[in-house]
């Protein structure tokens, strides 16, 4: 079945780095744009980044520009989010989501905690 | 800035109708989408392109649009519909931006 599985979350000190992964299965990964969306504890959803199906373009919310990099390896059916210079306000559950003109498939999320 | 505003909470008795609004200046030009999120779970798409229902979503979920406001209606609310609901829209005309609404907690009394 169509599935997205995130991994790589954890507790990381401010200023350090972390890389999240999202493994896709059950569909042709290379045909779809992909997103990262996050949700801080007890808060709403916040879009983070988009990468086109072929990796040729990427877009970010202003608060992560220059610190986060979205990438993909279509040969491995995997999406990544490289997060550098992490801050306490980056603490959240990070979801990957497939784009079919809408966030139609979501992973279960991976928690990133940056202590203040 | 591009913002979508929802009421924080809506309470409804079983079998009644719940209506959740989402307001934003860009909504006349962009489609809206609705997601349901239950505690500890990922969001699930319940309405796309203002009023379309994905396969597998019960018919009691419907969407509508009027001007700068879109509305998610849950007719004949059931206990299992208790959840947070988020509207979402996008601006992909130049710099890509995807915005979620502030979220509405639906409580089934």
mmCIF file of C-alpha atoms in Angstrom:
data_model
loop_
_atom_site.group_PDB
_atom_site.id
_atom_site.type_symbol
_atom_site.label_atom_id
_atom_site.label_comp_id
_atom_site.label_asym_id
_atom_site.label_seq_id
_atom_site.Cartn_x
_atom_site.Cartn_y
_atom_site.Cartn_z
ATOM 1 C CA UNK A 1 0.000 0.000 0.000
ATOM 2 C CA UNK A 2 0.974 3.640 -0.379
ATOM 3 C CA UNK A 3 3.134 4.545 2.584
ATOM 4 C CA UNK A 4 5.548 7.165 3.885
ATOM 5 C CA UNK A 5 7.772 6.388 6.868
ATOM 6 C CA UNK A 6 9.852 9.087 8.535
ATOM 7 C CA UNK A 7 12.937 8.491 10.647
ATOM 8 C CA UNK A 8 15.889 10.351 12.113
ATOM 9 C CA UNK A 9 14.246 12.427 14.818
ATOM 10 C CA UNK A 10 15.643 12.822 18.306
ATOM 11 C CA UNK A 11 16.963 15.236 20.890
ATOM 12 C CA UNK A 12 19.632 17.606 19.582
ATOM 13 C CA UNK A 13 21.348 20.566 21.229
ATOM 14 C CA UNK A 14 20.821 24.102 19.910
ATOM 15 C CA UNK A 15 23.114 24.931 17.045
ATOM 16 C CA UNK A 16 23.638 21.299 16.064
ATOM 17 C CA UNK A 17 22.407 19.401 12.991
ATOM 18 C CA UNK A 18 20.044 16.547 12.239
ATOM 19 C CA UNK A 19 18.938 14.788 9.049
ATOM 20 C CA UNK A 20 15.458 13.392 8.669
ATOM 21 C CA UNK A 21 14.537 10.720 6.136
ATOM 22 C CA UNK A 22 11.220 9.711 4.614
ATOM 23 C CA UNK A 23 10.999 6.332 2.878
ATOM 24 C CA UNK A 24 8.267 6.035 0.264
ATOM 25 C CA UNK A 25 6.638 2.836 -0.958
ATOM 26 C CA UNK A 26 3.590 1.725 -2.918
ATOM 27 C CA UNK A 27 3.772 4.447 -5.567
ATOM 28 C CA UNK A 28 6.166 5.857 -8.169
ATOM 29 C CA UNK A 29 8.066 8.263 -5.915
ATOM 30 C CA UNK A 30 9.842 10.030 -8.785
ATOM 31 C CA UNK A 31 6.516 11.232 -10.219
ATOM 32 C CA UNK A 32 5.557 13.354 -7.202
ATOM 33 C CA UNK A 33 6.577 16.606 -5.583
ATOM 34 C CA UNK A 34 7.163 16.111 -1.865
ATOM 35 C CA UNK A 35 6.842 18.276 1.243
ATOM 36 C CA UNK A 36 7.896 18.502 4.868
ATOM 37 C CA UNK A 37 5.302 19.829 7.315
ATOM 38 C CA UNK A 38 5.866 20.282 11.051
ATOM 39 C CA UNK A 39 3.745 20.619 14.159
ATOM 40 C CA UNK A 40 5.094 22.043 17.398
ATOM 41 C CA UNK A 41 3.742 20.452 20.605
ATOM 42 C CA UNK A 42 0.124 21.516 21.111
ATOM 43 C CA UNK A 43 0.229 23.794 18.064
ATOM 44 C CA UNK A 44 -1.037 23.791 14.502
ATOM 45 C CA UNK A 45 0.434 22.559 11.254
ATOM 46 C CA UNK A 46 3.185 24.532 9.524
ATOM 47 C CA UNK A 47 4.497 23.885 6.018
ATOM 48 C CA UNK A 48 8.310 23.756 5.950
ATOM 49 C CA UNK A 49 9.603 22.868 2.500
ATOM 50 C CA UNK A 50 8.772 21.569 -0.981
ATOM 51 C CA UNK A 51 10.905 19.775 -3.552
ATOM 52 C CA UNK A 52 9.856 19.102 -7.088
ATOM 53 C CA UNK A 53 9.537 15.549 -8.377
ATOM 54 C CA UNK A 54 12.924 15.654 -10.104
ATOM 55 C CA UNK A 55 14.730 17.641 -7.409
ATOM 56 C CA UNK A 56 15.216 20.607 -9.734
ATOM 57 C CA UNK A 57 13.565 23.172 -7.471
ATOM 58 C CA UNK A 58 12.922 23.597 -3.765
ATOM 59 C CA UNK A 59 11.101 26.155 -1.634
ATOM 60 C CA UNK A 60 11.105 26.951 2.079
ATOM 61 C CA UNK A 61 9.238 28.832 4.733
ATOM 62 C CA UNK A 62 11.178 31.977 5.632
ATOM 63 C CA UNK A 63 12.051 30.829 9.155
ATOM 64 C CA UNK A 64 14.177 27.899 7.895
ATOM 65 C CA UNK A 65 15.748 29.419 4.780
ATOM 66 C CA UNK A 66 19.525 29.082 4.885
ATOM 67 C CA UNK A 67 19.357 26.490 7.695
ATOM 68 C CA UNK A 68 17.299 23.604 6.266
ATOM 69 C CA UNK A 69 17.799 21.777 2.955
ATOM 70 C CA UNK A 70 15.266 19.460 1.383
ATOM 71 C CA UNK A 71 16.569 16.827 -1.029
ATOM 72 C CA UNK A 72 15.608 13.491 -2.504
ATOM 73 C CA UNK A 73 17.125 10.335 -3.938
ATOM 74 C CA UNK A 74 14.670 8.927 -6.448
ATOM 75 C CA UNK A 75 16.766 5.788 -6.873
ATOM 76 C CA UNK A 76 16.196 5.052 -3.191
ATOM 77 C CA UNK A 77 12.606 6.371 -3.007
ATOM 78 C CA UNK A 78 13.686 8.587 -0.143
ATOM 79 C CA UNK A 79 13.119 12.208 0.847
ATOM 80 C CA UNK A 80 15.456 14.059 3.207
ATOM 81 C CA UNK A 81 15.501 17.154 5.365
ATOM 82 C CA UNK A 82 18.920 18.365 6.478
ATOM 83 C CA UNK A 83 18.461 20.669 9.446
ATOM 84 C CA UNK A 84 21.399 22.826 10.547
ATOM 85 C CA UNK A 85 21.752 25.482 13.252
ATOM 86 C CA UNK A 86 18.756 24.081 15.074
ATOM 87 C CA UNK A 87 16.827 26.279 17.470
ATOM 88 C CA UNK A 88 14.387 25.597 20.287
ATOM 89 C CA UNK A 89 11.564 26.835 18.055
ATOM 90 C CA UNK A 90 12.290 24.016 15.595
ATOM 91 C CA UNK A 91 10.998 21.520 18.165
ATOM 92 C CA UNK A 92 8.129 19.706 16.474
ATOM 93 C CA UNK A 93 6.835 16.534 14.901
ATOM 94 C CA UNK A 94 8.033 16.548 11.303
ATOM 95 C CA UNK A 95 5.816 14.925 8.689
ATOM 96 C CA UNK A 96 6.626 14.184 5.076
ATOM 97 C CA UNK A 97 3.700 14.442 2.681
ATOM 98 C CA UNK A 98 3.072 13.610 -0.951
ATOM 99 C CA UNK A 99 1.839 16.341 -3.264
ATOM 100 C CA UNK A 100 -0.977 15.526 -5.664
ATOM 101 C CA UNK A 101 -2.129 19.169 -5.857
ATOM 102 C CA UNK A 102 -2.819 18.604 -2.173
ATOM 103 C CA UNK A 103 -1.096 16.857 0.735
ATOM 104 C CA UNK A 104 -2.811 13.565 -0.019
ATOM 105 C CA UNK A 105 -0.581 11.071 1.784
ATOM 106 C CA UNK A 106 1.221 11.726 5.089
ATOM 107 C CA UNK A 107 3.762 9.797 7.093
ATOM 108 C CA UNK A 108 3.323 9.117 10.796
ATOM 109 C CA UNK A 109 5.855 11.787 11.746
ATOM 110 C CA UNK A 110 9.166 11.916 13.598
ATOM 111 C CA UNK A 111 9.783 14.062 16.682
ATOM 112 C CA UNK A 112 12.630 16.560 16.843
ATOM 113 C CA UNK A 113 13.393 18.152 20.204
ATOM 114 C CA UNK A 114 15.795 21.069 20.609
ATOM 115 C CA UNK A 115 16.052 21.979 24.309
ATOM 116 C CA UNK A 116 16.046 25.660 25.174
ATOM 117 C CA UNK B 1 0.943 38.131 4.790
ATOM 118 C CA UNK B 2 -1.097 35.108 3.804
ATOM 119 C CA UNK B 3 -3.218 33.900 6.733
ATOM 120 C CA UNK B 4 -6.163 31.595 7.222
ATOM 121 C CA UNK B 5 -8.344 32.118 10.285
ATOM 122 C CA UNK B 6 -10.528 29.472 11.926
ATOM 123 C CA UNK B 7 -12.584 29.472 15.144
ATOM 124 C CA UNK B 8 -10.653 27.731 17.943
ATOM 125 C CA UNK B 9 -13.468 25.375 18.836
ATOM 126 C CA UNK B 10 -16.873 24.093 17.786
ATOM 127 C CA UNK B 11 -19.111 21.949 19.987
ATOM 128 C CA UNK B 12 -21.943 19.831 18.623
ATOM 129 C CA UNK B 13 -24.255 17.080 19.834
ATOM 130 C CA UNK B 14 -24.270 13.699 18.084
ATOM 131 C CA UNK B 15 -26.477 13.720 15.011
ATOM 132 C CA UNK B 16 -26.354 17.488 14.674
ATOM 133 C CA UNK B 17 -24.465 19.543 12.076
ATOM 134 C CA UNK B 18 -21.050 21.088 12.656
ATOM 135 C CA UNK B 19 -19.854 23.968 10.501
ATOM 136 C CA UNK B 20 -16.244 25.128 10.548
ATOM 137 C CA UNK B 21 -15.280 28.314 8.767
ATOM 138 C CA UNK B 22 -11.936 29.379 7.353
ATOM 139 C CA UNK B 23 -11.334 32.950 6.252
ATOM 140 C CA UNK B 24 -8.552 34.383 4.150
ATOM 141 C CA UNK B 25 -8.138 37.137 1.576
ATOM 142 C CA UNK B 26 -6.577 34.779 -0.973
ATOM 143 C CA UNK B 27 -9.357 32.195 -0.867
ATOM 144 C CA UNK B 28 -11.336 33.639 -3.810
ATOM 145 C CA UNK B 29 -8.281 32.945 -5.978
ATOM 146 C CA UNK B 30 -7.034 29.667 -4.510
ATOM 147 C CA UNK B 31 -8.599 26.317 -3.704
ATOM 148 C CA UNK B 32 -9.003 25.286 -0.080
ATOM 149 C CA UNK B 33 -8.391 21.896 1.427
ATOM 150 C CA UNK B 34 -9.472 20.385 4.761
ATOM 151 C CA UNK B 35 -7.643 17.922 6.986
ATOM 152 C CA UNK B 36 -8.808 15.981 10.034
ATOM 153 C CA UNK B 37 -6.271 15.201 12.753
ATOM 154 C CA UNK B 38 -6.957 12.983 15.730
ATOM 155 C CA UNK B 39 -4.619 12.983 18.770
ATOM 156 C CA UNK B 40 -1.288 11.325 18.093
ATOM 157 C CA UNK B 41 -2.100 10.749 14.424
ATOM 158 C CA UNK B 42 -1.106 12.292 11.128
ATOM 159 C CA UNK B 43 -3.585 14.551 9.334
ATOM 160 C CA UNK B 44 -6.033 12.988 6.885
ATOM 161 C CA UNK B 45 -7.424 14.816 3.856
ATOM 162 C CA UNK B 46 -11.235 15.079 4.024
ATOM 163 C CA UNK B 47 -12.016 17.754 1.385
ATOM 164 C CA UNK B 48 -10.006 18.990 -1.606
ATOM 165 C CA UNK B 49 -10.546 21.792 -4.133
ATOM 166 C CA UNK B 50 -13.113 23.484 -1.870
ATOM 167 C CA UNK B 51 -15.811 20.816 -2.114
ATOM 168 C CA UNK B 52 -14.484 17.515 -3.477
ATOM 169 C CA UNK B 53 -14.455 14.480 -1.207
ATOM 170 C CA UNK B 54 -11.675 11.876 -1.496
ATOM 171 C CA UNK B 55 -12.639 8.247 -1.805
ATOM 172 C CA UNK B 56 -13.210 6.646 1.564
ATOM 173 C CA UNK B 57 -14.357 9.845 3.264
ATOM 174 C CA UNK B 58 -17.952 9.598 4.515
ATOM 175 C CA UNK B 59 -20.625 11.574 2.672
ATOM 176 C CA UNK B 60 -21.423 13.523 5.855
ATOM 177 C CA UNK B 61 -18.303 15.621 5.150
ATOM 178 C CA UNK B 62 -18.852 18.423 2.642
ATOM 179 C CA UNK B 63 -17.204 21.700 1.697
ATOM 180 C CA UNK B 64 -18.321 24.999 0.245
ATOM 181 C CA UNK B 65 -16.860 28.353 -0.690
ATOM 182 C CA UNK B 66 -18.168 31.900 -0.738
ATOM 183 C CA UNK B 67 -15.901 34.868 -1.260
ATOM 184 C CA UNK B 68 -13.135 34.973 1.323
ATOM 185 C CA UNK B 69 -14.636 32.166 3.424
ATOM 186 C CA UNK B 70 -14.697 28.421 2.979
ATOM 187 C CA UNK B 71 -16.747 26.108 5.161
ATOM 188 C CA UNK B 72 -16.411 22.474 6.181
ATOM 189 C CA UNK B 73 -19.759 20.945 7.130
ATOM 190 C CA UNK B 74 -20.147 17.685 9.010
ATOM 191 C CA UNK B 75 -23.755 16.526 8.830
ATOM 192 C CA UNK B 76 -25.021 14.003 11.346
ATOM 193 C CA UNK B 77 -21.899 14.272 13.505
ATOM 194 C CA UNK B 78 -20.658 11.056 15.059
ATOM 195 C CA UNK B 79 -18.436 10.591 18.114
ATOM 196 C CA UNK B 80 -15.572 9.501 15.843
ATOM 197 C CA UNK B 81 -15.583 12.941 14.189
ATOM 198 C CA UNK B 82 -14.151 14.535 17.327
ATOM 199 C CA UNK B 83 -10.798 15.872 16.141
ATOM 200 C CA UNK B 84 -8.849 18.944 15.107
ATOM 201 C CA UNK B 85 -9.634 20.279 11.633
ATOM 202 C CA UNK B 86 -7.321 22.446 9.553
ATOM 203 C CA UNK B 87 -8.004 24.316 6.339
ATOM 204 C CA UNK B 88 -5.119 24.830 3.925
ATOM 205 C CA UNK B 89 -4.426 26.794 0.805
ATOM 206 C CA UNK B 90 -1.464 27.611 -1.376
ATOM 207 C CA UNK B 91 0.082 30.344 -3.430
ATOM 208 C CA UNK B 92 2.068 28.778 -6.238
ATOM 209 C CA UNK B 93 2.051 31.718 -8.624
ATOM 210 C CA UNK B 94 5.574 32.810 -7.885
ATOM 211 C CA UNK B 95 7.290 31.966 -4.665
ATOM 212 C CA UNK B 96 5.632 28.830 -3.385
ATOM 213 C CA UNK B 97 3.814 29.197 -0.063
ATOM 214 C CA UNK B 98 1.536 26.742 1.632
ATOM 215 C CA UNK B 99 -0.531 27.963 4.535
ATOM 216 C CA UNK B 100 -2.590 26.094 7.109
ATOM 217 C CA UNK B 101 -5.409 27.596 9.076
ATOM 218 C CA UNK B 102 -5.196 28.068 12.817
ATOM 219 C CA UNK B 103 -7.156 24.875 13.474
ATOM 220 C CA UNK B 104 -10.550 24.104 15.012
ATOM 221 C CA UNK B 105 -11.182 21.584 17.752
ATOM 222 C CA UNK B 106 -14.506 19.830 17.180
ATOM 223 C CA UNK B 107 -15.977 18.443 20.372
ATOM 224 C CA UNK B 108 -18.870 15.995 20.239
ATOM 225 C CA UNK B 109 -20.928 16.534 23.372
#
